[in-house]
PDB file of N, CA and C in Angstrom:
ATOM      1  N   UNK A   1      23.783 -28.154  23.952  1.00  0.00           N
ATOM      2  CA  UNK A   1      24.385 -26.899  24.311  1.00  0.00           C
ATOM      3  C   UNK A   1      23.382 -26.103  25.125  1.00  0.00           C
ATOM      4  N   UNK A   2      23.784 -26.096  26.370  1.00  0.00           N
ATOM      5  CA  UNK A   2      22.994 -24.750  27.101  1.00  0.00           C
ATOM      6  C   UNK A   2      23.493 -23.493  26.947  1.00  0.00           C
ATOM      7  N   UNK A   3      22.840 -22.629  26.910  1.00  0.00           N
ATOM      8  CA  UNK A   3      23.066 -20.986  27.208  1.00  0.00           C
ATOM      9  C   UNK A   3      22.389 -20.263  28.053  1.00  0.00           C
ATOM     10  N   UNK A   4      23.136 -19.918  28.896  1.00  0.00           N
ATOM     11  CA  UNK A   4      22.701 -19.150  29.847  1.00  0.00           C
ATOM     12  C   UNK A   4      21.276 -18.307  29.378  1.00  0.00           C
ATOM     13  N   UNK A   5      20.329 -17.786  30.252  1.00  0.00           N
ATOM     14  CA  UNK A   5      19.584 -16.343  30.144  1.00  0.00           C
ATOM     15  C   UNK A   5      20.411 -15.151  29.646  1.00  0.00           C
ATOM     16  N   UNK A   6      21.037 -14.492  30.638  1.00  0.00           N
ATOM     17  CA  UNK A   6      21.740 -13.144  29.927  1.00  0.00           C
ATOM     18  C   UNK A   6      22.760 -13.819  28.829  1.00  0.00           C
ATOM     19  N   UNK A   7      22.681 -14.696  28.444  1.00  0.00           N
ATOM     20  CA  UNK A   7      23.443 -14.257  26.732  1.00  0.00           C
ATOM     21  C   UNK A   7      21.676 -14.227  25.812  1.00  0.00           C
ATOM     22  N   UNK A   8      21.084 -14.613  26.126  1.00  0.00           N
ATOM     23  CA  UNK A   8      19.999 -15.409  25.349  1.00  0.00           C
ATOM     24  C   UNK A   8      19.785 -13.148  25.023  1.00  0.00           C
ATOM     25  N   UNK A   9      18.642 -13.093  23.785  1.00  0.00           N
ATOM     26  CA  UNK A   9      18.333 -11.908  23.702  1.00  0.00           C
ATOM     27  C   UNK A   9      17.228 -11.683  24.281  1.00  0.00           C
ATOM     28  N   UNK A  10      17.371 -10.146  24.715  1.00  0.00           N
ATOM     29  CA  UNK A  10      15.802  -9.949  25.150  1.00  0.00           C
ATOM     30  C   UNK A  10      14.411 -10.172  24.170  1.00  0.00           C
ATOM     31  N   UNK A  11      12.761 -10.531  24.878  1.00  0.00           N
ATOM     32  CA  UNK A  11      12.098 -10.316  24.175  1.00  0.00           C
ATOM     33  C   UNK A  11      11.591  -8.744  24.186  1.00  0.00           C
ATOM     34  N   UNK A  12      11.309  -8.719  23.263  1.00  0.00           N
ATOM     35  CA  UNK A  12      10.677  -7.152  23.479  1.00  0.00           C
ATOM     36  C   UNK A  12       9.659  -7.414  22.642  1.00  0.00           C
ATOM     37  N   UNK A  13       8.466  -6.807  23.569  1.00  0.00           N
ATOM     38  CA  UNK A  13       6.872  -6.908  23.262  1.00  0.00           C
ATOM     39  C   UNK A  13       6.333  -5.814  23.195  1.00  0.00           C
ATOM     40  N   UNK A  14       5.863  -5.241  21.893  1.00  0.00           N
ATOM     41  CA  UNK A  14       5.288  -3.326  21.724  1.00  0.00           C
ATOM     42  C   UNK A  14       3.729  -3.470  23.030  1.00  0.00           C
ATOM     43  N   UNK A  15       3.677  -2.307  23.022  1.00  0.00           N
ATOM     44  CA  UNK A  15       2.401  -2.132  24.140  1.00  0.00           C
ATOM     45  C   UNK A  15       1.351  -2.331  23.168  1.00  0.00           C
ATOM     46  N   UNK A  16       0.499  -2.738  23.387  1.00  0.00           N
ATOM     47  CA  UNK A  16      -1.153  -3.053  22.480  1.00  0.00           C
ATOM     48  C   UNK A  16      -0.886  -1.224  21.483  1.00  0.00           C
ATOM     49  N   UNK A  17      -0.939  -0.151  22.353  1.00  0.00           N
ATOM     50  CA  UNK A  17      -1.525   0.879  21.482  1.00  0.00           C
ATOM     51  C   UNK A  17      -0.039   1.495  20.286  1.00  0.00           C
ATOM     52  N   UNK A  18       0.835   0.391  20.935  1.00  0.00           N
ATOM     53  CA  UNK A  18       1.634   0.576  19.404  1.00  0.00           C
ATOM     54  C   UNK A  18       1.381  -0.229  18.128  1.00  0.00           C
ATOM     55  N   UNK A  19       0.397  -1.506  18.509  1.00  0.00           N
ATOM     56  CA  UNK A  19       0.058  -1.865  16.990  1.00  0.00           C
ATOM     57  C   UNK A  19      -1.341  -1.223  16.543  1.00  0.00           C
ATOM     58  N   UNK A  20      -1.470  -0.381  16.600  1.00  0.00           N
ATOM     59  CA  UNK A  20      -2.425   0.092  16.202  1.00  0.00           C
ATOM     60  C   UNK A  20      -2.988  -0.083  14.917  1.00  0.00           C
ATOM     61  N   UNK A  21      -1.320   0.388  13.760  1.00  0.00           N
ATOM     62  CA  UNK A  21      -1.072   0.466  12.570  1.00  0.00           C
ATOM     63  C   UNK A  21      -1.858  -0.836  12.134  1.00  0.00           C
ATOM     64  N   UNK A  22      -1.442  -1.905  12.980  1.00  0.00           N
ATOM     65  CA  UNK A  22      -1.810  -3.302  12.180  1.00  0.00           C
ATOM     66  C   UNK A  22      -3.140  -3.765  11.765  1.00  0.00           C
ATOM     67  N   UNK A  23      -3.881  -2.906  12.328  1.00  0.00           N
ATOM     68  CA  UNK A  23      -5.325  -3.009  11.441  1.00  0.00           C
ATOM     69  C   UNK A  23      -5.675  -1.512  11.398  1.00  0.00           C
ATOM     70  N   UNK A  24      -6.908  -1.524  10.188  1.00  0.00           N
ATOM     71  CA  UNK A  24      -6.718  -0.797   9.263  1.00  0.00           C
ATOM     72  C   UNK A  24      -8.312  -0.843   9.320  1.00  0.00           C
ATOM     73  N   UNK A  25      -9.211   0.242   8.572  1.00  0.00           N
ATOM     74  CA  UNK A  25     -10.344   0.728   8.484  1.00  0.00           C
ATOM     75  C   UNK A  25     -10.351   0.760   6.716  1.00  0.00           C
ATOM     76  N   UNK A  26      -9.180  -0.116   6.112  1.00  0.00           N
ATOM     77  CA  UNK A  26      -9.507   0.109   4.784  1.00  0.00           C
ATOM     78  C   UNK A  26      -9.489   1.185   4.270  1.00  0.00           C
ATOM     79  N   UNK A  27      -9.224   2.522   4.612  1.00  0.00           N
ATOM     80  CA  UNK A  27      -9.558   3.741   4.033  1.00  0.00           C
ATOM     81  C   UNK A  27      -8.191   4.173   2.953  1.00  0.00           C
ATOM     82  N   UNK A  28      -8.153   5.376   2.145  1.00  0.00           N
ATOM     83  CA  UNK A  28      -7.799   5.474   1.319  1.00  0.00           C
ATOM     84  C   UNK A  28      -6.868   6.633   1.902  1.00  0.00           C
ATOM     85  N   UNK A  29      -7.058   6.948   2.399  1.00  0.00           N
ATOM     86  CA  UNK A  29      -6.379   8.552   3.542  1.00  0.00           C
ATOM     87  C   UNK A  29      -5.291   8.217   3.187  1.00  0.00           C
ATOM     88  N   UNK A  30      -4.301   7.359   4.315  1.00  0.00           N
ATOM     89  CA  UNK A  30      -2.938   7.613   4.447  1.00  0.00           C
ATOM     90  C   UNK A  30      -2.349   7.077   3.362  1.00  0.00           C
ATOM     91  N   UNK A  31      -2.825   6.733   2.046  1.00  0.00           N
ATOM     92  CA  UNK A  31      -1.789   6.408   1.508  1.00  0.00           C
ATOM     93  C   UNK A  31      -1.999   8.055  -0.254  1.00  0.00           C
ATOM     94  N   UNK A  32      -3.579   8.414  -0.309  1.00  0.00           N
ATOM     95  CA  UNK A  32      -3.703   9.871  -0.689  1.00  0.00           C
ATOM     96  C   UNK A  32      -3.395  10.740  -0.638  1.00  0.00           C
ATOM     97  N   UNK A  33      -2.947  10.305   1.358  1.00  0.00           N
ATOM     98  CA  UNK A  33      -2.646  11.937   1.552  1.00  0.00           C
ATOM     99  C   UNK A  33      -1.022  12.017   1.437  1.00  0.00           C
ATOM    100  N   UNK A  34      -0.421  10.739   1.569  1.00  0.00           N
ATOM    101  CA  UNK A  34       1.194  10.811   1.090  1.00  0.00           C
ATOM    102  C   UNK A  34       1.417  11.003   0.111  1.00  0.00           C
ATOM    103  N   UNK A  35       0.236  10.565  -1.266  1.00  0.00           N
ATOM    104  CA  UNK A  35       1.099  11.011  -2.633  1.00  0.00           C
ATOM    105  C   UNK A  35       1.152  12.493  -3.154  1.00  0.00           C
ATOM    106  N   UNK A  36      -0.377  13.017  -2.792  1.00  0.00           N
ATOM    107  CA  UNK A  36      -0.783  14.183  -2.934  1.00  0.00           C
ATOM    108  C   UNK A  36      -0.517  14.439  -4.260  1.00  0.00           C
ATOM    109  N   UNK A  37      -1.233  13.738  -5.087  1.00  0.00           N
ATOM    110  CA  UNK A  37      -1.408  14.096  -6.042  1.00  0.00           C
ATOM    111  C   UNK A  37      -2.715  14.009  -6.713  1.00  0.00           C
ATOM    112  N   UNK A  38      -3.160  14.518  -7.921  1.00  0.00           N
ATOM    113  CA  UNK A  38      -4.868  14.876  -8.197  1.00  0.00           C
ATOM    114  C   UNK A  38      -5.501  13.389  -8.442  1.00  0.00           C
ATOM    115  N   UNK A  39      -6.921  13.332  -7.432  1.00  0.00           N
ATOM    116  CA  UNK A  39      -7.067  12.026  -7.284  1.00  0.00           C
ATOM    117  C   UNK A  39      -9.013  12.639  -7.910  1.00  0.00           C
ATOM    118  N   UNK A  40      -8.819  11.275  -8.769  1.00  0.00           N
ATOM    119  CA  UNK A  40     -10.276  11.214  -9.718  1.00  0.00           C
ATOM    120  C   UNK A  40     -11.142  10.332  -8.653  1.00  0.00           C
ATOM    121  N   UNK A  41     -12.439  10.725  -8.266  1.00  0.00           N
ATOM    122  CA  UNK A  41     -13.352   9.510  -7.603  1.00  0.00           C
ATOM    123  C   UNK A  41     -13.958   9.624  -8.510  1.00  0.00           C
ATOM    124  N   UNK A  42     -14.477   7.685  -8.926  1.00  0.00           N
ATOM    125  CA  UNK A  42     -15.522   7.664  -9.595  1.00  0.00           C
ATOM    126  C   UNK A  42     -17.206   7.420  -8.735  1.00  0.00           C
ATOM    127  N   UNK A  43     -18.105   7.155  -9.295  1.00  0.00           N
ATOM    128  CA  UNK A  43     -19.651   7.059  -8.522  1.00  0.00           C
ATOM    129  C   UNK A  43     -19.661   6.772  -7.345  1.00  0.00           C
ATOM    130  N   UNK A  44     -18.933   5.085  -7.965  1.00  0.00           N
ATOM    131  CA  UNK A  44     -18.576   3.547  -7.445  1.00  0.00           C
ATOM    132  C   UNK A  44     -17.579   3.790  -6.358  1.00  0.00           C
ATOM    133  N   UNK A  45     -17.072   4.779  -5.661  1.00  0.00           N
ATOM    134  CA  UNK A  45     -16.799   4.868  -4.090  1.00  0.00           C
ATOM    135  C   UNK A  45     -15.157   4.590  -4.875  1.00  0.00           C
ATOM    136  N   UNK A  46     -14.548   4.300  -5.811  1.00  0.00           N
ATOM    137  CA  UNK A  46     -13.566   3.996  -6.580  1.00  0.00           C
ATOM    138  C   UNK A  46     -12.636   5.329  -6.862  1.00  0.00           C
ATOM    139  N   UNK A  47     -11.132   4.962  -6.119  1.00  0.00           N
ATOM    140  CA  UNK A  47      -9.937   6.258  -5.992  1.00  0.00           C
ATOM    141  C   UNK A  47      -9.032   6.100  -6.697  1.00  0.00           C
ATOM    142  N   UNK A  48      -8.820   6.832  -7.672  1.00  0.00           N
ATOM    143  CA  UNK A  48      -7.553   6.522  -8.912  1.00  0.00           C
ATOM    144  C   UNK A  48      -6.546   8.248  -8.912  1.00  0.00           C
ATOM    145  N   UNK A  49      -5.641   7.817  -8.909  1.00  0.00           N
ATOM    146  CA  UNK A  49      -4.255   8.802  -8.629  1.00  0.00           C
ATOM    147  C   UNK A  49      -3.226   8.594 -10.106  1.00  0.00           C
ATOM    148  N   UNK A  50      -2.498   9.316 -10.463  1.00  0.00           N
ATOM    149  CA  UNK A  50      -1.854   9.383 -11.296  1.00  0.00           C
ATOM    150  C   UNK A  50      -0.956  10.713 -10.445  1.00  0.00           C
ATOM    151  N   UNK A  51       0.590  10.109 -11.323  1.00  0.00           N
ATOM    152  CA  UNK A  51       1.717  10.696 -10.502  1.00  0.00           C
ATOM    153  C   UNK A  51       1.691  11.810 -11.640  1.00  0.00           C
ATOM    154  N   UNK A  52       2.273  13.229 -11.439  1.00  0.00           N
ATOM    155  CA  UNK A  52       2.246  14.182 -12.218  1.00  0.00           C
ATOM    156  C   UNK A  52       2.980  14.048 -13.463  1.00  0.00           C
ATOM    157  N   UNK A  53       3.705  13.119 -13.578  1.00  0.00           N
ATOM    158  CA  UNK A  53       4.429  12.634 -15.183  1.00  0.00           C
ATOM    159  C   UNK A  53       3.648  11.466 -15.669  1.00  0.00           C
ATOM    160  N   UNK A  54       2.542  11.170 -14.993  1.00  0.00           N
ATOM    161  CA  UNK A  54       1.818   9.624 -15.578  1.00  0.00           C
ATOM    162  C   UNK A  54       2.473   8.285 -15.817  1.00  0.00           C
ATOM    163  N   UNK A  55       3.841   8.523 -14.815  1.00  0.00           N
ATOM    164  CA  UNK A  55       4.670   7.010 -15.031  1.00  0.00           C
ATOM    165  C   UNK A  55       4.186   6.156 -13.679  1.00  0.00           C
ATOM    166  N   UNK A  56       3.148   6.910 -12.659  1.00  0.00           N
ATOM    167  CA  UNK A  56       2.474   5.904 -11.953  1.00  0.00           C
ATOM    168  C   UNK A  56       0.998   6.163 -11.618  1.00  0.00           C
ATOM    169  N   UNK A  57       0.514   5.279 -11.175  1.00  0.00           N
ATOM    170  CA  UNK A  57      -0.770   4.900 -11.361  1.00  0.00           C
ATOM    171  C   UNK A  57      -1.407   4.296  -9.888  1.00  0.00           C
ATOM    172  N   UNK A  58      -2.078   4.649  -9.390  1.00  0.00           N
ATOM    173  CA  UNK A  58      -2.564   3.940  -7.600  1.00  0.00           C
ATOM    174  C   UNK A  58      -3.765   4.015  -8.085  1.00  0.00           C
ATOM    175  N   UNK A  59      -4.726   2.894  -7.884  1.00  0.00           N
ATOM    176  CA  UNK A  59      -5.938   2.719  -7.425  1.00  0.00           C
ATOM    177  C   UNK A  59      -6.532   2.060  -6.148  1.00  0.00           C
ATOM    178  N   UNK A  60      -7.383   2.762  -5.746  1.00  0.00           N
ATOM    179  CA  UNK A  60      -8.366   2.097  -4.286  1.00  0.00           C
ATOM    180  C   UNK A  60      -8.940   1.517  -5.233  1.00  0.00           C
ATOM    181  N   UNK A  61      -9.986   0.415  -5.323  1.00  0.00           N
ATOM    182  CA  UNK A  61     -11.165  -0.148  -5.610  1.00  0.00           C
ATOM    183  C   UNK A  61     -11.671  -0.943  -4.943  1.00  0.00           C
ATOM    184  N   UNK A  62     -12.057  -0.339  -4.044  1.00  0.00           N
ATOM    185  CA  UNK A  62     -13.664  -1.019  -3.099  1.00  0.00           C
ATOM    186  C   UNK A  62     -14.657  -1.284  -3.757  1.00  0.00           C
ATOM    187  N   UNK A  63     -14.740  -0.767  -5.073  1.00  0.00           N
ATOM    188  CA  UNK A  63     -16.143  -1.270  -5.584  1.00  0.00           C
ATOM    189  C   UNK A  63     -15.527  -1.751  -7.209  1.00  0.00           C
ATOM    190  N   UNK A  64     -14.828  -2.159  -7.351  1.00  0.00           N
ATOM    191  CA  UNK A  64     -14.428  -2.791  -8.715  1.00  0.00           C
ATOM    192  C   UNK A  64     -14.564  -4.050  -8.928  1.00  0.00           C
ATOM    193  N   UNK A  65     -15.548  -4.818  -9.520  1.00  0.00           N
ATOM    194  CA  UNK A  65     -15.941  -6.301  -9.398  1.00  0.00           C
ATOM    195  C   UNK A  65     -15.070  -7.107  -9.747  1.00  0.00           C
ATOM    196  N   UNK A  66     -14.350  -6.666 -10.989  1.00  0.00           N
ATOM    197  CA  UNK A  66     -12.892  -8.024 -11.353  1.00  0.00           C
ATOM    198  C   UNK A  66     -12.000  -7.300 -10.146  1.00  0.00           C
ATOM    199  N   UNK A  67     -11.708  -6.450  -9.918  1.00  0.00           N
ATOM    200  CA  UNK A  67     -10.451  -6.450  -8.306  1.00  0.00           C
ATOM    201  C   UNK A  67     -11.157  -7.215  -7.172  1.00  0.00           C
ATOM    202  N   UNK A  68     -12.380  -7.262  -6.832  1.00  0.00           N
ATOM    203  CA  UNK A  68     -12.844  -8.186  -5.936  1.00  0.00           C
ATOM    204  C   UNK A  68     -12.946  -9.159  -6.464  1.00  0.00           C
ATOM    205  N   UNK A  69     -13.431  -9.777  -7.005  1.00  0.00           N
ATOM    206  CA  UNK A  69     -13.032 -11.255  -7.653  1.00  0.00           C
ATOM    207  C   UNK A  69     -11.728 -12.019  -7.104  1.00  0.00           C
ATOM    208  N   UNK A  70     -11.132 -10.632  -7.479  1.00  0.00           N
ATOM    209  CA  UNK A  70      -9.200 -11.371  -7.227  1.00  0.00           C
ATOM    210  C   UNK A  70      -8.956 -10.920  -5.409  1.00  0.00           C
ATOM    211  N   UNK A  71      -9.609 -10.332  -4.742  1.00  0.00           N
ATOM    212  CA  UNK A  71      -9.360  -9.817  -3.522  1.00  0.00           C
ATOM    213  C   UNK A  71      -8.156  -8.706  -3.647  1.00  0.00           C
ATOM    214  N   UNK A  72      -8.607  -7.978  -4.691  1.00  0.00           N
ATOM    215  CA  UNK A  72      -7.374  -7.269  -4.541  1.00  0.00           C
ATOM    216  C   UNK A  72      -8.064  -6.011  -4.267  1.00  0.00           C
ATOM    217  N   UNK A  73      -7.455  -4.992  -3.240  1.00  0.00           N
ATOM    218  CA  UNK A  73      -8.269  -3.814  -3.099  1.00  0.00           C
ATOM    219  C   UNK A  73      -7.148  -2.548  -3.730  1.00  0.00           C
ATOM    220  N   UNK A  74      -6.064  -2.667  -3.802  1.00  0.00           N
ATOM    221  CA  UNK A  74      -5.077  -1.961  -4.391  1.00  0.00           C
ATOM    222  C   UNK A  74      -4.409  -2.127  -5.392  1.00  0.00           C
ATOM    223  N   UNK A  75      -4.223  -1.344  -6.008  1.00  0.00           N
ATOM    224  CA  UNK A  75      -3.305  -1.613  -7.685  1.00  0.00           C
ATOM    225  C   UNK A  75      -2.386  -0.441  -7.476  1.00  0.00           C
ATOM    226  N   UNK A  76      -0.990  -1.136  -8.355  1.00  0.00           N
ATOM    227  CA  UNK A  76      -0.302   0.460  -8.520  1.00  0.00           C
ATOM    228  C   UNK A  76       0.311  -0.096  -9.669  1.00  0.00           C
ATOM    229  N   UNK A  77       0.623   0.672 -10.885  1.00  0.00           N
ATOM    230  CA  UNK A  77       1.265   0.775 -12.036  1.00  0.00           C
ATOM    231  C   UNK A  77       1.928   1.387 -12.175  1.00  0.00           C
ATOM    232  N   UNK A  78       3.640   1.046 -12.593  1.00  0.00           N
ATOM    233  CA  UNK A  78       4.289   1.686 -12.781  1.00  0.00           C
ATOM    234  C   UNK A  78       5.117   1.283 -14.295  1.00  0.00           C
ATOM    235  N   UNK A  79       5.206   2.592 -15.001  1.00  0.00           N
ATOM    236  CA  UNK A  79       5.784   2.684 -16.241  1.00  0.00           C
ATOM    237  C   UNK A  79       6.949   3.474 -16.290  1.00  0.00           C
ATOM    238  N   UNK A  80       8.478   2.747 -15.606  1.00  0.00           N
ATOM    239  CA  UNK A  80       9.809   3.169 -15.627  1.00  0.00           C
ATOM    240  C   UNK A  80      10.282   4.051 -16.863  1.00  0.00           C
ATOM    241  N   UNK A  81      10.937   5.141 -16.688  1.00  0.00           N
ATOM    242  CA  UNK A  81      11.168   5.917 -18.050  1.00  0.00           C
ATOM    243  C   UNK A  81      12.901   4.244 -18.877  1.00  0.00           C
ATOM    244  N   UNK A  82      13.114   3.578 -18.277  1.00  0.00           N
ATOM    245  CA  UNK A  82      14.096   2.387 -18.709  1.00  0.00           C
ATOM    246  C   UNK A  82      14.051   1.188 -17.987  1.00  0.00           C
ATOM    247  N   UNK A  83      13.179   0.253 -18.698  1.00  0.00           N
ATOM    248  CA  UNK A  83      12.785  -1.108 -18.145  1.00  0.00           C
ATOM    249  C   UNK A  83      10.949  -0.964 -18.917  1.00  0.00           C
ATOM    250  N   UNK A  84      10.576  -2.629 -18.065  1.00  0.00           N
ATOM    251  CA  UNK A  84       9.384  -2.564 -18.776  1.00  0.00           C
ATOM    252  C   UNK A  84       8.645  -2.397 -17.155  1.00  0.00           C
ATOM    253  N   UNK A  85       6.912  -2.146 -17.677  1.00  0.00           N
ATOM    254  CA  UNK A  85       6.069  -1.960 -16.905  1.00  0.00           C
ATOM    255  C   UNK A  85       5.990  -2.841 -15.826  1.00  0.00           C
ATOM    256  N   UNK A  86       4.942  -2.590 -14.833  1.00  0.00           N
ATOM    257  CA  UNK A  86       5.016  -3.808 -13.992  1.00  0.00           C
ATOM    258  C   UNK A  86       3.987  -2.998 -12.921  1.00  0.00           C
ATOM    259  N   UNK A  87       3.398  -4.366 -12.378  1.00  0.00           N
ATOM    260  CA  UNK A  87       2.011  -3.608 -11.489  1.00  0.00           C
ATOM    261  C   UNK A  87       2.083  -4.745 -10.147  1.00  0.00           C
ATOM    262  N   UNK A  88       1.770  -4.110  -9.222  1.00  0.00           N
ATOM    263  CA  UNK A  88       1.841  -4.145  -8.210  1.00  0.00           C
ATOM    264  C   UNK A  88       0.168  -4.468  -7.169  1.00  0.00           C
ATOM    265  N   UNK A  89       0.087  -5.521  -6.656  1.00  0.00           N
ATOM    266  CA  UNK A  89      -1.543  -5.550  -6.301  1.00  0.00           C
ATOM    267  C   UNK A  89      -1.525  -5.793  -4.855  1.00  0.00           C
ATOM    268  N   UNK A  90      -2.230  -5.138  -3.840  1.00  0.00           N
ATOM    269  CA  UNK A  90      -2.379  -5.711  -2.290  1.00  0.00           C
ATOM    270  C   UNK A  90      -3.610  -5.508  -2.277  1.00  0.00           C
ATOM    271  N   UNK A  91      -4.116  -6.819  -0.953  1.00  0.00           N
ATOM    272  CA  UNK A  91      -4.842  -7.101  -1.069  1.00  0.00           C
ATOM    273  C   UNK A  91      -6.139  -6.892  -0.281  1.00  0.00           C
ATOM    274  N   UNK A  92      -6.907  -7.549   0.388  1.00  0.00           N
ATOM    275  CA  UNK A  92      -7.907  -6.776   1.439  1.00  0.00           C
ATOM    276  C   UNK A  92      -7.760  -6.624   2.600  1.00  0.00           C
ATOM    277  N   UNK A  93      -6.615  -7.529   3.116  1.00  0.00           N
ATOM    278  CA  UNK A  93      -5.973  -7.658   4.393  1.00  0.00           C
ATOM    279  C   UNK A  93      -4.905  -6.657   4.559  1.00  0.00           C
ATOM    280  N   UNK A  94      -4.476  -6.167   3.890  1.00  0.00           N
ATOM    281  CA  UNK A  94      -3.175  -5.021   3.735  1.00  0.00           C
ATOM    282  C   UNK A  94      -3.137  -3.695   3.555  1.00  0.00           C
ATOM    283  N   UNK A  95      -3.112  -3.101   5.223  1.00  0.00           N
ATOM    284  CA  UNK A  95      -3.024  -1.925   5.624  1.00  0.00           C
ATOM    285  C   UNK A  95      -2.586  -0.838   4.544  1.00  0.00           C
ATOM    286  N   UNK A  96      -3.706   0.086   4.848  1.00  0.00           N
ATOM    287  CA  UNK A  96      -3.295   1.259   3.614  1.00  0.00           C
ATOM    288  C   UNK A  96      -2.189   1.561   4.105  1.00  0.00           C
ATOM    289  N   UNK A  97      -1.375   2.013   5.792  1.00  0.00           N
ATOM    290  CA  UNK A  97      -0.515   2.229   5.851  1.00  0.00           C
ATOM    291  C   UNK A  97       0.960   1.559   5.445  1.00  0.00           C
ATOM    292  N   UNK A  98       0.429  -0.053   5.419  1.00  0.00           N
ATOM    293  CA  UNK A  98       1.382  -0.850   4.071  1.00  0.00           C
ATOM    294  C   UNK A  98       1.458  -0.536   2.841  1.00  0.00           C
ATOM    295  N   UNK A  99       0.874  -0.032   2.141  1.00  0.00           N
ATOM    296  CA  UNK A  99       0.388   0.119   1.048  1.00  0.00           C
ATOM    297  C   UNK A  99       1.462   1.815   0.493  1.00  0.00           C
ATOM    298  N   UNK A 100       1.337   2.447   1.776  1.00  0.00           N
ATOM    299  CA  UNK A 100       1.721   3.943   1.986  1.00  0.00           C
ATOM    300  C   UNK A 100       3.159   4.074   1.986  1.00  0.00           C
ATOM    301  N   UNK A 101       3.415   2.960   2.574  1.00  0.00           N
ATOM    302  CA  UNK A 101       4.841   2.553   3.230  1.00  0.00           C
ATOM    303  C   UNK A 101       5.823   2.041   1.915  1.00  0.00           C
ATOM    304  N   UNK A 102       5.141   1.367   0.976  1.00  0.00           N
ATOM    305  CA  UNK A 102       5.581   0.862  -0.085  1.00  0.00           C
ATOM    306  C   UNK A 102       5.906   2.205  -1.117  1.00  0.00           C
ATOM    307  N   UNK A 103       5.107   2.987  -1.284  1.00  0.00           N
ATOM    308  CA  UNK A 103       5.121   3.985  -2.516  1.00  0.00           C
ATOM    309  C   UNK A 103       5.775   5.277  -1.690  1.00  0.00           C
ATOM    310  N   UNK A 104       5.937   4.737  -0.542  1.00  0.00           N
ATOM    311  CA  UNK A 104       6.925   6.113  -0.143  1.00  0.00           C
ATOM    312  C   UNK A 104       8.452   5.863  -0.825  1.00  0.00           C
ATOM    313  N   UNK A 105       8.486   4.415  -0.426  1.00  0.00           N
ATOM    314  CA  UNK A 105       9.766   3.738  -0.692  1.00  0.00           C
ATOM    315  C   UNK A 105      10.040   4.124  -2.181  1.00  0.00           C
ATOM    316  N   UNK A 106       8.930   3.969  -2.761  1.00  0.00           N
ATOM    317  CA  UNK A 106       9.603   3.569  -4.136  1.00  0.00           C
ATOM    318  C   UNK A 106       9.210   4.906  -5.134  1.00  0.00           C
ATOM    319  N   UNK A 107       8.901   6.164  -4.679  1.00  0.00           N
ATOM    320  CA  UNK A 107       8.777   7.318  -4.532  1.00  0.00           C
ATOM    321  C   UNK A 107      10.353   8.005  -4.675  1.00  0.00           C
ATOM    322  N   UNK A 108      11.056   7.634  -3.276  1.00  0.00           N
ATOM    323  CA  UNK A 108      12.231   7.870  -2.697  1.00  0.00           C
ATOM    324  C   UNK A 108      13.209   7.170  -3.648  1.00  0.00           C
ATOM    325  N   UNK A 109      13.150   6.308  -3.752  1.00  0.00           N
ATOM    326  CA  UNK A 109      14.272   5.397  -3.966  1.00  0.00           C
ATOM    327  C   UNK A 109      14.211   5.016  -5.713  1.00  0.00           C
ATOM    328  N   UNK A 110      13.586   5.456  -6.267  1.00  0.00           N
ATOM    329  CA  UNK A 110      12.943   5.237  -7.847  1.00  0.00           C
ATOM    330  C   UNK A 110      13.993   6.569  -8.507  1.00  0.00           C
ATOM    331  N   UNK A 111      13.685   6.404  -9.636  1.00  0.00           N
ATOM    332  CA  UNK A 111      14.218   7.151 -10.897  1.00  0.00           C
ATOM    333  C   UNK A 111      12.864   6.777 -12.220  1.00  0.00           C
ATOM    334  N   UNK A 112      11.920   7.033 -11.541  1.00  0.00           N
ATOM    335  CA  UNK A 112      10.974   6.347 -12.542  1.00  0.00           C
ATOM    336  C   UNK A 112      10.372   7.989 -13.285  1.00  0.00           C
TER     337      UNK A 112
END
């Protein structure tokens, strides 16, 4: 089966300075400054958040030796007011703005 060009779809290719997003400086910003909620640093360069009812839980850990072990640089815990717990881990490759993108979602879209 041939198909013509104009049925075929276009490609569409973003300009370089639209992936910007896709790498990441690791930092803790955009996904802090979306929850805005009171964030504990410990010594250890280490960012822990708790949601104002304590049914969630975000940690950075850049310096946490069992989260590096596992390559995990993000944790999030969540304790549903109906269902059971469940935690959530990304990893060193995965944009805080991924990371941001996720807990907006589930921010929005939760009943937790």
């Amino acid at each position: 089966m041939n198909a013509s060009a104009t049925l075929l779809p276009a490609v569409v290719r973003p300009a370089v300075e639209d992936r910007r997003w896709l790498s990441t400086d690791h930092c803790a910003g955009p996904v802090l400054d979306l929850l805005g909620w009171t964030i504990v640093d410990t010594p250890e360069a280490n960012v822990h958040a708790t949601s104002p009812d304590g049914r969630v839980y975000v940690g950075w850990l850049p310096e946490d030796a069992a989260a590096w072990k596992r390559g995990i640089l993000w944790q999030v815990r969540v304790q549903p007011t109906d269902g059971d717990a469940w935690v959530q881990e990304f990893g060193l490759h995965t944009p805080s703005e991924a990371v941001a993108g996720f807990l907006a979602a589930l921010v929005a879209h939760s009943s937790l």
